[in-house]
Amino acid sequence: RRVLFRSQISDAVLDAILAQDKRSRVAAETLVKDNLVVLAGEITTGAKVDYAQVARNTIKRIGYTDPAIGFDAETCTVLVQYGEQSQNIAQGVNEGQGLDLDQGAGDQGLMFGYACDDTPQLMPLPITIAHRLAEQLTHVRKSGLMDYLRPDGKTQVTIEYDGDRAVRLDTVVVSSQHAENIDLDKTLAPEVRANVVEPILAQFDLDASDFKLLVNPTGKFVV
């Protein structure tokens, strides 16, 4: 029930924003402990919303209206810690990038996995390779080999299957946060290929003769 309660507050914030600006980008989370409510996340919108009041109204509607029970809509502390989405991430779906504005917020999470015999880890081969790439990306940053990298990074792997048998690597995406003045084409892309992608692919028995490598495909990723 507590998870449902937090979700109702986040949903109410989203509804209030979309009522004014349907093209908003909202990643809103809610934490509740005792008489404290924390609203946090990233919101890019033209809407003008009193977030604390939206939270209080939701809490009141749910029924927490008596301080004696330890949580009350009127007396609880509401902390609002919303920021805007990084422009480096937003550029993936902003106008001028030649992309469809309806494709999402530009920083989607991806969850992928189920038990299978593709790998010793009992995970599908694409996500196993993606995990190894992410680990290698961290290694080359921490070791100093690519010391201009920054902590945020993502990997994605697409593999062609024949039935349930992996036959060919199709695409690898590696996006990494980086220092300001790094040339993506002359420095980042070739060094990611040489130091991150090739050493990991060499560990797998998979046709990678003509795969596509996309490094920071939406461009600059400093913030």
XYZ file of N, CA and C in Angstrom:
669
model
N 0.825 -1.198 0.000
C 0.000 0.000 0.000
C 0.865 1.255 0.000
N 2.043 1.183 0.666
C 2.876 2.375 0.734
C 3.407 2.747 -0.649
N 3.766 1.715 -1.449
C 4.224 1.987 -2.811
C 3.105 2.632 -3.613
N 1.877 2.121 -3.463
C 0.729 2.690 -4.168
C 0.513 4.145 -3.738
N 0.691 4.421 -2.459
C 0.533 5.777 -1.933
C 1.529 6.719 -2.591
N 2.814 6.329 -2.645
C 3.833 7.172 -3.277
C 3.520 7.370 -4.748
N 3.048 6.315 -5.399
C 2.741 6.403 -6.829
C 1.606 7.376 -7.077
N 0.622 7.422 -6.173
C -0.507 8.336 -6.359
C -0.038 9.785 -6.316
N 0.928 10.100 -5.460
C 1.450 11.466 -5.406
C 2.184 11.782 -6.705
N 3.065 10.884 -7.160
C 3.796 11.112 -8.414
C 2.831 11.239 -9.586
N 1.813 10.392 -9.614
C 0.824 10.454 -10.694
C 0.069 11.775 -10.677
N -0.249 12.271 -9.475
C -0.968 13.532 -9.367
C -0.125 14.699 -9.875
N 1.178 14.653 -9.590
C 2.088 15.675 -10.111
C 2.091 15.632 -11.640
N 2.209 14.430 -12.198
C 2.203 14.282 -13.652
C 0.902 14.801 -14.254
N -0.227 14.437 -13.662
C -1.522 14.880 -14.182
C -1.635 16.399 -14.163
N -1.157 17.035 -13.080
C -1.247 18.490 -12.969
C -0.408 19.176 -14.036
N 0.746 18.593 -14.342
C 1.618 19.164 -15.367
C 1.008 18.992 -16.756
N 0.552 17.785 -17.057
C 0.013 17.512 -18.392
C -1.280 18.274 -18.658
N -2.002 18.629 -17.609
C -3.218 19.413 -17.789
C -2.909 20.772 -18.391
N -1.681 21.270 -18.167
C -1.278 22.567 -18.711
C -0.378 22.460 -19.940
N 0.492 21.447 -19.948
C 1.481 21.343 -21.025
C 1.668 19.872 -21.376
N 1.013 19.448 -22.463
C 1.013 18.032 -22.831
C 2.339 17.558 -23.413
N 3.267 18.479 -23.710
C 4.563 18.087 -24.261
C 5.655 18.116 -23.197
N 5.247 18.112 -21.955
C 6.206 18.111 -20.856
C 6.972 16.791 -20.798
N 8.154 16.848 -20.178
C 8.950 15.648 -19.909
C 9.066 15.526 -18.395
N 8.554 14.422 -17.869
C 8.421 14.306 -16.417
C 9.005 12.982 -15.934
N 9.973 13.077 -15.037
C 10.485 11.915 -14.310
C 10.380 12.279 -12.836
N 9.246 11.952 -12.216
C 8.946 12.403 -10.858
C 8.859 11.212 -9.911
N 9.595 11.293 -8.816
C 9.593 10.244 -7.796
C 9.151 10.833 -6.462
N 8.628 9.983 -5.602
C 8.162 10.418 -4.286
C 8.683 9.477 -3.208
N 9.210 10.067 -2.130
C 9.647 9.301 -0.970
C 8.841 9.778 0.231
N 8.346 8.842 1.018
C 7.559 9.186 2.200
C 8.148 8.490 3.414
N 8.406 9.249 4.483
C 8.880 8.668 5.751
C 8.336 9.490 6.897
N 7.584 8.811 7.781
C 6.953 9.488 8.905
C 6.132 10.675 8.390
N 6.444 11.898 8.843
C 5.661 13.066 8.440
C 6.386 13.886 7.382
N 7.219 13.210 6.584
C 8.034 13.873 5.562
C 7.711 13.320 4.182
N 7.558 14.221 3.215
C 7.363 13.845 1.812
C 8.445 14.540 0.997
N 9.192 13.779 0.187
C 10.219 14.339 -0.673
C 9.814 14.096 -2.121
N 9.697 15.176 -2.886
C 9.396 15.100 -4.316
C 10.686 15.403 -5.061
N 11.141 14.470 -5.869
C 12.425 14.653 -6.547
C 12.358 14.082 -7.950
N 13.238 14.593 -8.806
C 13.296 14.094 -10.169
C 13.655 15.197 -11.140
N 13.328 14.962 -12.416
C 13.633 15.913 -13.476
C 12.356 16.233 -14.245
N 12.038 17.517 -14.328
C 10.824 17.951 -15.015
C 11.167 19.111 -15.943
N 10.819 18.965 -17.211
C 10.966 20.049 -18.184
C 9.578 20.369 -18.706
N 9.076 21.561 -18.389
C 7.695 21.884 -18.710
C 7.477 23.387 -18.727
N 6.433 23.799 -19.406
C 6.000 25.183 -19.359
C 4.893 25.387 -18.348
N 4.469 24.306 -17.683
C 3.376 24.395 -16.712
C 3.846 25.081 -15.427
N 2.921 25.749 -14.770
C 3.172 26.366 -13.471
C 2.335 25.619 -12.438
N 3.008 24.813 -11.626
C 2.310 23.926 -10.697
C 2.848 24.128 -9.286
N 1.960 24.199 -8.308
C 2.341 24.210 -6.905
C 2.479 22.753 -6.469
N 3.686 22.207 -6.614
C 3.892 20.779 -6.386
C 3.580 20.382 -4.953
N 3.970 21.208 -3.999
C 3.711 20.871 -2.603
C 2.211 20.770 -2.339
N 1.442 21.678 -2.933
C -0.005 21.652 -2.721
C -0.627 20.440 -3.404
N -0.116 20.070 -4.566
C -0.604 18.857 -5.234
C -0.378 17.641 -4.330
N 0.788 17.570 -3.711
C 1.082 16.463 -2.802
C 0.122 16.468 -1.609
N -0.078 17.634 -1.016
C -0.969 17.717 0.147
C -2.409 17.333 -0.227
N -2.859 17.789 -1.366
C -4.218 17.453 -1.791
C -4.376 15.945 -1.969
N -3.349 15.316 -2.530
C -3.402 13.869 -2.752
C -3.414 13.123 -1.422
N -2.563 13.562 -0.512
C -2.491 12.929 0.809
C -3.839 13.066 1.528
N -4.439 14.241 1.397
C -5.747 14.475 2.019
C -6.809 13.589 1.393
N -6.791 13.475 0.062
C -7.776 12.630 -0.630
C -7.647 11.179 -0.204
N -6.416 10.720 0.005
C -6.200 9.331 0.427
C -6.746 9.107 1.832
N -6.670 10.156 2.680
C -7.276 10.034 4.001
C -6.377 10.329 5.183
N -5.152 10.794 4.926
C -4.253 11.124 6.032
C -4.505 12.564 6.465
N -5.435 12.718 7.400
C -5.853 14.066 7.814
C -5.802 14.254 9.325
N -5.171 13.337 10.033
C -5.142 13.416 11.490
C -3.698 13.310 11.982
N -3.141 14.382 12.586
C -1.762 14.325 13.086
C -1.549 13.211 14.102
N -2.591 12.771 14.764
C -2.466 11.751 15.796
C -2.005 10.417 15.235
N -2.227 10.167 13.942
C -1.810 8.883 13.372
C -0.402 8.956 12.794
N 0.258 10.122 12.942
C 1.667 10.230 12.561
C 1.922 10.785 11.186
N 0.857 11.006 10.410
C 1.031 11.547 9.073
C -0.205 12.345 8.711
N -0.007 13.593 8.300
C -1.155 14.470 8.108
C -0.906 15.408 6.939
N -1.892 15.583 6.094
C -1.754 16.374 4.865
C -1.389 17.823 5.151
N -1.891 18.373 6.234
C -1.666 19.793 6.507
C -0.343 20.062 7.209
N 0.088 19.142 8.090
C 1.274 19.410 8.912
C 2.542 18.727 8.419
N 2.426 17.829 7.458
C 3.634 17.130 6.978
C 4.567 18.114 6.282
N 5.846 17.788 6.306
C 6.850 18.579 5.597
C 6.965 18.062 4.170
N 6.877 18.962 3.198
C 7.002 18.582 1.791
C 8.224 19.279 1.212
N 9.218 18.510 0.814
C 10.416 19.050 0.185
C 10.331 18.817 -1.317
N 10.486 19.878 -2.098
C 10.411 19.786 -3.559
C 11.811 19.949 -4.124
N 12.309 18.892 -4.762
C 13.665 18.888 -5.313
C 13.645 18.462 -6.778
N 12.850 19.160 -7.571
C 12.802 18.880 -8.996
C 13.820 19.753 -9.730
N 14.521 19.164 -10.687
C 15.371 19.923 -11.588
C 14.919 19.669 -13.009
N 15.618 20.270 -13.985
C 15.297 20.037 -15.390
C 16.208 18.965 -15.968
N 15.722 18.312 -17.011
C 16.514 17.314 -17.707
C 17.743 17.951 -18.339
N 18.872 17.270 -18.267
C 20.094 17.744 -18.912
C 19.856 18.006 -20.389
N 20.323 19.147 -20.877
C 20.165 19.470 -22.295
C 20.952 18.509 -23.181
N 22.048 17.949 -22.667
C 22.810 16.975 -23.450
C 21.982 15.715 -23.702
N 21.158 15.335 -22.721
C 20.293 14.165 -22.887
C 19.058 14.540 -23.702
N 18.514 15.720 -23.427
C 17.295 16.140 -24.126
C 17.500 16.304 -25.622
N 18.746 16.592 -26.044
C 18.988 16.855 -27.457
C 18.631 15.658 -28.343
N 18.562 14.481 -27.746
C 18.211 13.304 -28.530
C 16.803 13.335 -29.074
N 15.933 14.141 -28.458
C 14.556 14.232 -28.944
C 14.124 15.672 -29.178
N 15.029 16.603 -29.099
C 14.684 17.996 -29.355
C 14.579 18.275 -30.847
N 13.890 19.358 -31.188
C 13.788 19.765 -32.584
C 15.173 20.114 -33.124
N 15.371 19.868 -34.402
C 16.647 20.178 -35.029
C 17.579 18.989 -35.085
N 17.193 17.876 -34.449
C 18.026 16.679 -34.469
C 17.562 15.692 -35.535
N 16.482 16.034 -36.252
C 15.981 15.134 -37.283
C 15.320 13.900 -36.726
N 14.841 13.985 -35.484
C 14.232 12.838 -34.849
C 12.778 13.122 -34.525
N 12.017 12.066 -34.294
C 10.596 12.174 -33.991
C 10.421 12.647 -32.550
N 9.758 13.781 -32.363
C 9.591 14.336 -31.026
C 8.738 13.452 -30.129
N 8.009 12.499 -30.701
C 7.147 11.653 -29.891
C 7.852 10.392 -29.396
N 9.161 10.292 -29.602
C 9.809 9.019 -29.276
C 10.151 8.865 -27.807
N 9.998 9.908 -26.979
C 10.243 9.730 -25.556
C 11.051 10.852 -24.976
N 11.483 10.677 -23.729
C 12.161 11.737 -22.988
C 13.654 11.767 -23.251
N 14.193 10.777 -23.908
C 15.604 10.809 -24.274
C 16.521 10.169 -23.260
N 15.987 9.638 -22.165
C 16.847 9.006 -21.156
C 16.111 7.812 -20.552
N 15.558 6.989 -21.424
C 14.741 5.884 -20.972
C 15.606 4.809 -20.313
N 15.048 4.168 -19.307
C 15.690 2.989 -18.749
C 15.315 1.777 -19.583
N 16.162 0.765 -19.583
C 15.885 -0.452 -20.339
C 16.150 -1.643 -19.435
N 15.119 -2.443 -19.190
C 15.289 -3.660 -18.394
C 15.063 -4.865 -19.301
N 15.978 -5.816 -19.245
C 15.995 -6.903 -20.209
C 16.549 -8.118 -19.485
N 15.828 -9.222 -19.488
C 16.426 -10.402 -18.888
C 15.424 -11.489 -18.574
N 15.883 -12.723 -18.695
C 15.109 -13.899 -18.318
C 16.089 -15.065 -18.332
N 15.767 -16.090 -17.587
C 16.674 -17.237 -17.505
C 16.667 -18.022 -18.814
N 17.872 -18.280 -19.344
C 18.000 -19.087 -20.559
C 19.416 -19.647 -20.587
N 19.692 -20.500 -21.583
C 21.020 -21.134 -21.621
C 21.945 -20.483 -22.644
N 21.680 -19.229 -23.011
C 22.572 -18.509 -23.926
C 23.990 -18.396 -23.378
N 24.092 -18.153 -22.084
C 25.376 -17.826 -21.467
C 25.514 -18.546 -20.126
N 26.744 -18.655 -19.600
C 26.937 -19.260 -18.270
C 26.192 -18.506 -17.174
N 25.928 -17.215 -17.408
C 25.184 -16.425 -16.419
C 23.674 -16.694 -16.472
N 23.244 -17.549 -17.426
C 21.832 -17.881 -17.621
C 21.001 -16.656 -18.000
N 21.663 -15.743 -18.712
C 20.998 -14.543 -19.205
C 21.115 -14.509 -20.718
N 20.214 -13.779 -21.397
C 20.314 -13.665 -22.851
C 21.651 -13.057 -23.267
N 22.171 -13.501 -24.397
C 23.471 -13.034 -24.861
C 23.536 -11.517 -25.036
N 22.512 -10.844 -25.595
C 22.629 -9.389 -25.775
C 22.868 -8.632 -24.474
N 22.147 -8.997 -23.410
C 22.315 -8.253 -22.162
C 23.619 -8.629 -21.482
N 24.071 -9.872 -21.649
C 25.356 -10.269 -21.072
C 26.498 -9.476 -21.700
N 26.476 -9.346 -23.032
C 27.513 -8.549 -23.698
C 27.400 -7.089 -23.283
N 26.181 -6.580 -23.185
C 25.989 -5.191 -22.760
C 26.565 -4.955 -21.363
N 26.367 -5.922 -20.468
C 26.938 -5.796 -19.116
C 28.460 -5.761 -19.157
N 29.055 -6.639 -19.971
C 30.521 -6.669 -20.057
C 31.049 -5.358 -20.644
N 30.348 -4.812 -21.619
C 30.755 -3.527 -22.202
C 30.689 -2.416 -21.157
N 29.636 -2.424 -20.343
C 29.498 -1.399 -19.310
C 30.630 -1.513 -18.288
N 30.976 -2.743 -17.928
C 32.087 -2.951 -16.992
C 33.404 -2.468 -17.593
N 33.605 -2.748 -18.886
C 34.836 -2.315 -19.552
C 34.899 -0.798 -19.663
N 33.755 -0.170 -19.892
C 33.702 1.286 -19.954
C 34.142 1.881 -18.614
N 33.709 1.286 -17.535
C 34.134 1.736 -16.207
C 35.623 1.486 -16.007
N 36.100 0.340 -16.463
C 37.518 -0.013 -16.277
C 38.446 0.974 -16.986
N 38.139 1.316 -18.235
C 39.049 2.205 -18.967
C 39.010 3.616 -18.401
N 37.907 3.978 -17.760
C 37.838 5.291 -17.109
C 38.657 5.295 -15.825
N 38.447 4.303 -14.977
C 39.115 4.270 -13.678
C 40.609 3.986 -13.798
N 40.997 3.222 -14.823
C 42.410 2.898 -15.002
C 43.209 4.070 -15.555
N 42.515 5.062 -16.101
C 43.182 6.211 -16.698
C 43.426 6.058 -18.179
N 43.105 4.908 -18.747
C 43.308 4.704 -20.177
C 42.485 5.697 -20.995
N 41.269 5.962 -20.536
C 40.416 6.985 -21.163
C 39.939 7.900 -20.044
N 40.859 8.683 -19.521
C 40.574 9.444 -18.304
C 39.661 10.642 -18.524
N 39.279 10.907 -19.772
C 38.349 11.995 -20.046
C 36.895 11.541 -19.937
N 36.676 10.243 -19.714
C 35.316 9.756 -19.535
C 34.798 10.164 -18.163
N 33.488 10.244 -18.042
C 32.836 10.570 -16.787
C 31.923 9.414 -16.391
N 31.394 9.396 -15.160
C 30.768 8.171 -14.643
C 29.525 7.671 -15.382
N 28.730 8.557 -15.974
C 27.477 8.106 -16.575
C 27.732 7.432 -17.917
N 27.155 6.279 -18.125
C 27.333 5.592 -19.403
C 26.258 4.540 -19.604
N 26.010 4.207 -20.869
C 24.999 3.204 -21.195
C 25.471 2.353 -22.364
N 25.024 1.119 -22.371
C 25.350 0.220 -23.483
C 24.092 -0.522 -23.914
N 24.039 -0.865 -25.194
C 22.939 -1.659 -25.718
C 23.472 -2.519 -26.855
N 23.008 -3.754 -26.917
C 23.492 -4.705 -27.922
C 22.301 -5.349 -28.624
N 22.353 -5.369 -29.955
C 21.317 -6.019 -30.753
C 21.931 -7.178 -31.514
N 21.328 -8.344 -31.385
C 21.862 -9.570 -31.995
C 20.789 -10.223 -32.863
N 21.200 -10.704 -34.029
C 20.286 -11.441 -34.908
C 20.244 -12.907 -34.482
N 19.044 -13.433 -34.390
C 18.842 -14.837 -34.008
C 18.253 -15.627 -35.173
N 18.614 -16.889 -35.242
C 17.970 -17.849 -36.133
C 17.248 -18.827 -35.224
N 15.940 -18.629 -35.065
C 15.231 -19.390 -34.038
C 15.704 -18.921 -32.675
N 16.227 -19.864 -31.873
C 16.746 -19.472 -30.562
C 18.274 -19.474 -30.536
N 18.904 -19.427 -31.718
C 20.369 -19.449 -31.806
C 20.891 -18.101 -32.277
N 21.792 -17.506 -31.489
C 22.408 -16.234 -31.872
C 23.368 -16.483 -33.029
N 23.203 -15.721 -34.128
C 24.034 -15.963 -35.302
C 24.897 -14.773 -35.700
N 24.506 -13.546 -35.321
C 25.251 -12.383 -35.825
C 25.026 -11.171 -34.933
N 26.131 -10.461 -34.664
C 26.015 -9.192 -33.963
C 25.571 -8.120 -34.946
N 24.502 -7.425 -34.634
C 23.969 -6.413 -35.544
C 24.423 -5.006 -35.155
N 24.181 -4.598 -33.907
C 24.469 -3.223 -33.504
C 24.941 -3.170 -32.064
N 25.919 -2.293 -31.821
C 26.361 -1.991 -30.458
C 26.237 -0.482 -30.260
N 25.589 -0.086 -29.175
C 25.498 1.327 -28.807
C 26.269 1.534 -27.508
N 27.189 2.490 -27.514
C 27.900 2.878 -26.295
C 27.788 4.394 -26.168
N 27.150 4.842 -25.108
C 27.063 6.279 -24.838
C 27.747 6.544 -23.512
N 28.669 7.494 -23.508
C 29.385 7.806 -22.276
C 29.484 9.303 -22.068
N 29.282 9.686 -20.826
C 29.563 11.065 -20.431
C 31.061 11.314 -20.599
N 31.433 12.548 -20.941
C 32.838 12.824 -21.236
C 33.190 14.259 -20.880
N 34.475 14.557 -20.852
C 34.939 15.915 -20.592
C 34.517 16.839 -21.731
N 34.565 18.124 -21.479
C 33.984 19.113 -22.383
C 34.565 19.097 -23.785
N 35.869 19.179 -23.927
C 36.463 19.431 -25.246
C 36.992 18.158 -25.916
N 36.175 17.133 -25.943
C 36.560 15.870 -26.570
C 35.882 15.754 -27.932
N 36.667 15.488 -28.958
C 36.124 15.313 -30.303
C 35.484 13.933 -30.398
N 34.189 13.899 -30.657
C 33.470 12.628 -30.657
C 33.925 11.710 -31.784
N 34.182 12.272 -32.960
C 34.531 11.451 -34.115
C 36.006 11.052 -34.139
N 36.881 11.982 -33.743
C 38.313 11.716 -33.832
C 38.897 11.041 -32.592
N 38.247 11.221 -31.447
C 38.799 10.676 -30.207
C 37.881 9.649 -29.565
N 36.671 10.060 -29.211
C 35.805 9.177 -28.437
C 35.443 7.904 -29.192
N 34.931 8.042 -30.408
C 34.452 6.865 -31.144
C 35.560 5.842 -31.406
N 36.731 6.250 -31.955
C 37.762 5.242 -32.210
C 38.333 4.634 -30.936
N 38.421 5.415 -29.862
C 38.974 4.861 -28.626
C 37.984 3.939 -27.923
N 36.694 4.232 -28.030
C 35.688 3.314 -27.496
C 35.729 1.999 -28.266
N 35.869 2.078 -29.583
C 35.951 0.853 -30.388
C 37.165 0.013 -29.975
N 38.326 0.678 -29.883
C 39.576 -0.057 -29.628
C 39.692 -0.549 -28.191
N 39.247 0.261 -27.237
C 39.506 -0.052 -25.831
C 38.331 -0.656 -25.084
N 37.135 -0.451 -25.599
C 35.947 -0.957 -24.912
C 35.297 -2.099 -25.685
N 34.986 -1.855 -26.948
C 34.163 -2.808 -27.692
C 34.959 -4.026 -28.170
N 36.067 -3.802 -28.848
C 36.796 -4.934 -29.431
C 37.302 -5.934 -28.395
N 37.857 -5.494 -27.256
C 38.309 -6.486 -26.261
C 37.177 -7.355 -25.725
N 35.974 -6.810 -25.619
C 34.853 -7.595 -25.097
C 34.311 -8.540 -26.166
N 34.157 -8.038 -27.382
C 33.634 -8.906 -28.441
C 34.540 -10.095 -28.695
N 35.824 -9.921 -28.485
C 36.779 -11.014 -28.705
C 36.532 -12.180 -27.746
N 35.787 -11.939 -26.681
C 35.525 -12.993 -25.696
C 34.326 -13.861 -26.063
N 33.606 -13.492 -27.122
C 32.382 -14.203 -27.477
C 32.492 -14.814 -28.874
N 31.988 -16.017 -29.016
C 31.989 -16.718 -30.303
C 30.739 -16.307 -31.085
N 30.866 -15.168 -31.771
C 29.722 -14.594 -32.472
C 30.228 -13.826 -33.681
N 29.555 -13.955 -34.800
C 29.938 -13.236 -36.011
C 29.753 -11.729 -35.800
N 30.872 -11.014 -35.759
C 30.837 -9.555 -35.575
C 31.544 -8.863 -36.727
N 31.473 -9.480 -37.912
C 32.247 -8.984 -39.051
C 31.707 -7.695 -39.644
N 30.406 -7.428 -39.472
C 29.858 -6.229 -40.109
C 28.865 -5.507 -39.211
N 29.115 -5.529 -37.909
C 28.172 -4.880 -36.989
C 28.307 -3.359 -37.052
N 27.241 -2.677 -36.665
C 27.219 -1.215 -36.589
C 27.576 -0.792 -35.166
N 28.500 0.158 -35.037
C 28.853 0.703 -33.737
C 28.400 2.152 -33.668
N 27.558 2.472 -32.720
C 27.067 3.820 -32.506
C 27.613 4.324 -31.175
N 28.467 5.338 -31.230
C 29.066 5.920 -30.022
C 28.478 7.309 -29.825
N 27.828 7.506 -28.684
C 27.151 8.775 -28.404
C 26.356 9.254 -29.621
N 25.404 8.471 -30.088
C 24.713 8.796 -31.341
C 23.931 10.111 -31.319
N 23.542 10.580 -30.128
C 22.828 11.870 -30.087
C 23.781 13.032 -29.896
N 25.094 12.767 -29.782
C 26.064 13.850 -29.740
C 26.686 14.063 -28.372
N 27.010 15.292 -28.088
C 27.691 15.707 -26.872
C 26.981 15.221 -25.610
N 27.741 14.709 -24.642
C 27.191 14.230 -23.377
C 28.134 14.641 -22.257
N 28.069 15.911 -21.887
C 28.929 16.453 -20.823
C 28.164 16.539 -19.510
N 26.923 17.047 -19.588
C 26.088 17.191 -18.391
C 25.156 16.003 -18.262
